[in-house]
Amino acid sequence: MTQAHRADDALQTRAVHPPAHRTGSLSRPAAPPVHRTATFTFDSSDSFAAVMTDHTQGYAYSRIDNPTSDEFARAVAALEGGQAAQPFASGMAAITTTLLAFLSSGDHVVAQRQLYGGTHHVLTRVLPRWGIGVSFVDSPQEAASAMTETTRLVWCETISNPTLRVADIPAFAAVAHAGGALLAVDSTFATPVVCRPLSLGADLVVHSATKYIGGHSDATGGVVVGDRHHLDAVRALRTDLGGSLAPDEAFLLLRGLQTLPLRVERQNRTAARLAEGLGARPEVESVQHPGLSGHPDHALACAVLAPGRFGGVVTLTLRGGESAALRLCDSLRLCHIVTSLGGTATGVSHVASTSHRQLDDAALAAAGISPGAVRIAVGLEDLDDLLADFTTALDGL
Ligand SMILES: *Cc1c(COP(=O)(O)O)cnc(C)c1O
């Protein structure tokens, strides 16, 4: 068998045939070996020095590079259509390292207002300590006005949490590039099955692999994808800061990634049908899902996301407010009460008391989040069983 990976294969084919390194041997393991080692040994001091100084490709120390972790990063790069990628110990390690790789003291970031809480915290509480400023915007038009001479980075999320707003990535890319800045996109909620930001003009794509890419709620990791030049800078800083991905976690993430397209297609289909079904219930005030024609970004989602794919998350707002939302979460049979998403089992969380607990009522309202909002991250259960679970729980409210 020759090298199986081809960049023009479809996504699920690429997911099970990631780019492999050729070795000299006649046979290869079908599953990736776990290179569970902290350091690597050499036959001579010369070859050790050649690797340490990047004169020869090779491995010396797993904080710098590890073959299993690299294989994971290459697999994600192949799905995103990027030249290069770097593996990280968590999504936040990927995000902070990316921010610090392209920002210096005195620089400025333009970021979408609805951001993952951890990213928001780093931008508002951590980076200002080094004199790095941030302006939050709601649209590419506002981003254009917020750009300054020191803006180096524009940051957005393909699908935001929990209101599921969709970013106009081509427009954000145009604004960033006109101002001499890079566009970085956190595409965790979308995955490369739903959107490929690099093909829409983004320079860097970041994922929390803990979510859909790993897909089984059993490993924490992150990844950044982009062109070789930018990723060299990310690798250099990853090595210095140390948020590198461990080989055991890389193995689990690689295993999960092989079924990413199958899982995400299924979760997207179930989410769309669940959103339609729940919207018809009298206890439900509103349902947010980009696939619904009433969603404020539905037309944009059709333009920016893959045909017929709108993500696997549905946000439900109950007429009965917070108490009804909490009762719904507590009375579902199949849905785990859980903070994360992208796993095999459906997860629910009451938004106001969990992921957005730092926001007071006014801030929640400004962010478009009602006290009765419940985020549903759809899993792999059969649609009819999920619908029956929600029907029973809503009947009991
Ligand atoms: C979970 C998440 C992160 C952070 O990832 P960790 O793996 O938990 O560090 C970043 N962005 C988004 C959109 C997320 O959902």
Coordinates of C-alpha atoms in Angstrom, one line a residue, residues 57-317:
Q57 CA 14.1 16.7 11.8
G58 CA 13.7 14.4 14.8
Y59 CA 12.6 14.1 18.4
A60 CA 14.6 15.0 21.5
Y61 CA 12.1 15.9 24.3
S62 CA 8.3 15.5 24.4
R63 CA 7.6 19.1 25.6
I64 CA 9.3 20.2 22.3
D65 CA 7.8 17.6 19.9
N66 CA 6.3 14.1 20.3
P67 CA 5.5 11.8 17.3
T68 CA 2.0 10.8 18.6
S69 CA 1.1 14.4 19.4
D70 CA 2.5 15.5 16.0
E71 CA 0.4 12.8 14.2
F72 CA -2.7 14.2 15.9
A73 CA -1.9 17.7 14.8
R74 CA -1.2 16.6 11.2
A75 CA -4.5 14.8 11.2
V76 CA -6.4 18.0 12.2
A77 CA -4.4 20.0 9.6
A78 CA -5.5 17.5 6.9
L79 CA -9.2 18.1 7.8
E80 CA -8.9 21.8 8.1
G81 CA -6.9 22.1 4.8
G82 CA -4.0 23.8 6.6
Q83 CA -0.3 23.5 5.9
A84 CA 0.7 22.9 9.5
A85 CA -0.7 22.5 13.0
Q86 CA 0.5 22.4 16.6
P87 CA -0.9 20.2 19.3
F88 CA -1.7 21.5 22.8
A89 CA -2.6 20.2 26.2
S90 CA -5.9 22.0 26.2
G91 CA -8.0 24.4 24.1
M92 CA -7.0 27.3 26.5
A93 CA -3.3 26.4 26.0
A94 CA -3.8 26.6 22.3
I95 CA -5.6 29.9 22.6
T96 CA -3.2 31.6 25.0
T97 CA -0.2 30.5 23.1
T98 CA -1.6 31.8 19.9
L99 CA -2.5 35.1 21.4
L100 CA 1.0 35.5 22.9
A101 CA 2.7 34.4 19.7
F102 CA 1.3 37.3 17.7
L103 CA 0.9 40.0 20.3
S104 CA 3.5 42.2 22.1
S105 CA 3.2 44.8 24.8
G106 CA 1.2 47.8 23.4
D107 CA -0.7 45.8 20.8
H108 CA -4.4 45.6 20.4
V109 CA -6.9 42.8 19.7
V110 CA -10.4 43.2 18.1
A111 CA -12.6 40.4 19.3
Q112 CA -16.2 39.3 18.8
R113 CA -18.2 40.1 21.9
Q114 CA -19.7 36.6 22.4
L115 CA -16.6 34.6 23.2
Y116 CA -15.8 31.5 25.2
G117 CA -15.5 32.5 28.9
G118 CA -11.9 31.5 29.2
T119 CA -10.9 33.5 26.1
H120 CA -12.8 36.5 27.3
H121 CA -11.1 36.3 30.7
V122 CA -7.6 36.1 29.2
L123 CA -8.4 39.1 26.9
T124 CA -9.9 41.3 29.7
R125 CA -7.9 40.2 32.8
V126 CA -4.6 38.7 31.8
L127 CA -3.3 40.4 28.6
P128 CA -4.0 44.0 29.9
R129 CA -1.3 43.3 32.6
W130 CA 1.2 43.4 29.6
G131 CA -0.4 46.5 28.1
I132 CA -2.4 44.6 25.4
G133 CA -5.8 46.1 24.8
V134 CA -9.0 44.6 23.5
S135 CA -12.1 46.1 21.8
F136 CA -15.2 43.9 21.6
V137 CA -17.4 44.1 18.5
D138 CA -20.7 42.6 17.3
S139 CA -20.1 42.6 13.6
P140 CA -17.3 43.0 10.9
Q141 CA -18.6 46.6 10.4
E142 CA -17.9 47.4 14.1
A143 CA -14.6 45.6 13.8
A144 CA -13.6 47.9 10.9
S145 CA -14.2 50.9 13.1
A146 CA -12.4 49.4 16.1
M147 CA -9.2 48.7 14.2
T148 CA -6.2 50.8 15.2
E149 CA -2.7 51.1 14.1
T150 CA -1.6 48.6 16.8
T151 CA -4.3 46.0 16.0
R152 CA -2.4 42.7 15.3
L153 CA -5.2 40.2 15.7
V154 CA -8.9 39.8 15.1
W155 CA -10.5 37.0 17.0
C156 CA -13.9 35.4 16.4
E157 CA -15.8 32.1 16.9
T158 CA -17.5 30.3 14.0
I159 CA -20.5 29.5 16.2
S160 CA -20.8 31.3 19.5
N161 CA -21.9 29.9 22.8
P162 CA -24.8 29.8 23.9
T163 CA -26.7 32.0 21.4
L164 CA -25.2 30.2 18.4
R165 CA -24.5 33.4 16.5
V166 CA -22.5 32.7 13.3
A167 CA -19.4 34.7 12.4
D168 CA -19.1 36.3 9.0
I169 CA -15.6 34.9 8.5
P170 CA -14.9 36.3 5.0
A171 CA -15.9 39.8 6.2
F172 CA -13.8 39.5 9.4
A173 CA -10.9 38.3 7.3
A174 CA -11.2 41.3 4.9
V175 CA -11.3 43.7 7.8
A176 CA -8.3 42.1 9.5
H177 CA -6.2 42.0 6.4
A178 CA -7.1 45.6 5.4
G179 CA -5.7 46.6 8.8
G180 CA -2.6 44.5 8.5
A181 CA -3.8 42.1 11.2
L182 CA -4.4 38.3 11.3
L183 CA -7.7 36.6 11.7
A184 CA -7.9 33.8 14.2
V185 CA -11.1 31.7 14.5
D186 CA -12.0 29.5 17.4
S187 CA -14.0 26.8 15.5
T188 CA -14.6 24.4 18.4
F189 CA -18.4 24.5 18.0
A190 CA -18.2 24.0 14.2
T191 CA -15.4 21.4 13.6
P192 CA -14.0 21.1 10.1
V193 CA -17.1 19.1 9.2
V194 CA -19.3 22.2 9.5
C195 CA -16.9 24.9 8.5
R196 CA -13.3 25.4 7.3
P197 CA -12.3 28.9 8.2
L198 CA -8.9 28.8 6.4
S199 CA -10.8 28.4 3.1
L200 CA -12.8 31.5 4.0
G201 CA -9.8 33.7 4.6
A202 CA -8.9 33.0 8.2
D203 CA -5.1 32.8 9.0
L204 CA -5.4 30.6 12.1
V205 CA -8.0 28.1 13.3
V206 CA -8.0 27.0 16.9
H207 CA -9.9 24.1 18.5
S208 CA -10.6 22.8 21.9
A209 CA -10.1 19.2 20.9
T210 CA -11.6 18.2 24.2
K211 CA -15.0 18.7 22.6
Y212 CA -16.0 17.3 19.2
I213 CA -12.6 16.3 17.8
G214 CA -11.9 13.9 20.7
G215 CA -15.6 13.3 20.9
H216 CA -15.7 10.9 23.9
S217 CA -15.3 13.2 26.9
D218 CA -12.2 11.3 27.9
A219 CA -9.3 13.5 26.9
T220 CA -8.3 17.2 27.1
G221 CA -6.4 18.8 24.2
G222 CA -6.2 21.7 21.8
V223 CA -4.8 22.4 18.3
V224 CA -3.9 25.4 16.1
V225 CA -3.9 25.2 12.3
G226 CA -2.5 27.6 9.7
D227 CA 0.3 28.1 7.3
R228 CA 3.9 27.0 8.1
H229 CA 5.3 30.4 8.7
H230 CA 2.7 31.3 11.4
L231 CA 2.8 27.8 12.9
D232 CA 6.6 28.0 13.3
A233 CA 6.0 30.9 15.7
V234 CA 3.3 29.0 17.5
R235 CA 5.5 26.0 17.9
A236 CA 8.4 28.1 19.2
L237 CA 6.2 29.7 21.9
R238 CA 4.5 26.4 22.8
T239 CA 8.0 25.0 23.5
D240 CA 8.8 27.9 25.7
L241 CA 5.4 28.1 27.6
G242 CA 5.1 24.3 27.8
G243 CA 1.4 23.7 27.1
S244 CA 2.3 20.7 25.0
L245 CA 0.0 17.7 24.3
A246 CA 0.9 14.5 26.1
P247 CA 1.1 11.3 23.9
D248 CA -1.6 9.4 25.7
E249 CA -4.1 12.2 25.2
A250 CA -2.9 12.5 21.6
F251 CA -3.7 8.8 21.1
L252 CA -7.3 9.2 22.4
L253 CA -7.8 12.4 20.4
L254 CA -6.6 10.6 17.2
R255 CA -8.9 7.7 17.9
G256 CA -11.8 10.1 18.4
L257 CA -10.9 12.1 15.3
Q258 CA -11.3 9.1 13.0
T259 CA -15.1 9.2 13.5
L260 CA -15.5 13.0 13.7
P261 CA -17.3 13.4 10.3
L262 CA -19.7 10.5 11.2
R263 CA -20.4 11.8 14.6
V264 CA -20.8 15.4 13.7
E265 CA -23.1 14.7 10.7
R266 CA -25.3 12.6 12.9
Q267 CA -25.3 15.2 15.8
N268 CA -26.1 18.0 13.4
R269 CA -29.0 16.1 11.9
T270 CA -30.4 15.2 15.3
A271 CA -30.0 18.8 16.5
A272 CA -31.9 20.2 13.6
R273 CA -34.8 17.8 14.1
L274 CA -34.8 18.3 17.9
A275 CA -34.8 22.1 17.4
E276 CA -37.9 21.8 15.2
G277 CA -39.7 19.5 17.6
L278 CA -39.0 21.5 20.7
G279 CA -40.0 24.8 19.1
A280 CA -43.6 23.4 18.8
R281 CA -43.9 22.9 22.5
P282 CA -46.1 25.4 24.6
E283 CA -43.6 25.4 27.5
V284 CA -40.8 26.7 25.1
E285 CA -40.5 30.4 24.6
S286 CA -37.8 30.2 21.9
V287 CA -35.3 27.8 20.3
Q288 CA -32.0 29.0 19.0
H289 CA -30.3 26.9 16.3
P290 CA -28.7 28.4 13.2
G291 CA -30.6 25.9 11.0
L292 CA -33.9 27.4 11.9
S293 CA -35.2 29.9 9.4
G294 CA -36.0 32.3 12.3
H295 CA -32.5 32.4 13.6
P296 CA -30.9 35.9 13.1
D297 CA -27.9 34.4 11.3
H298 CA -29.7 31.7 9.3
A299 CA -28.8 33.2 5.9
L300 CA -25.2 33.8 7.0
A301 CA -25.0 30.2 8.3
C302 CA -26.1 28.9 4.9
A303 CA -23.3 30.9 3.3
V304 CA -20.5 30.2 5.7
L305 CA -21.2 26.7 7.0
A306 CA -21.2 23.5 4.9
P307 CA -24.5 22.8 3.1
G308 CA -27.2 21.6 5.5
R309 CA -24.9 21.6 8.6
F310 CA -25.6 24.0 11.4
G311 CA -23.8 22.5 14.4
G312 CA -24.9 20.1 17.1
V313 CA -26.0 22.6 19.8
V314 CA -29.5 23.8 20.4
T315 CA -30.4 26.5 23.0
L316 CA -33.8 26.4 24.5
T317 CA -35.5 29.1 26.4

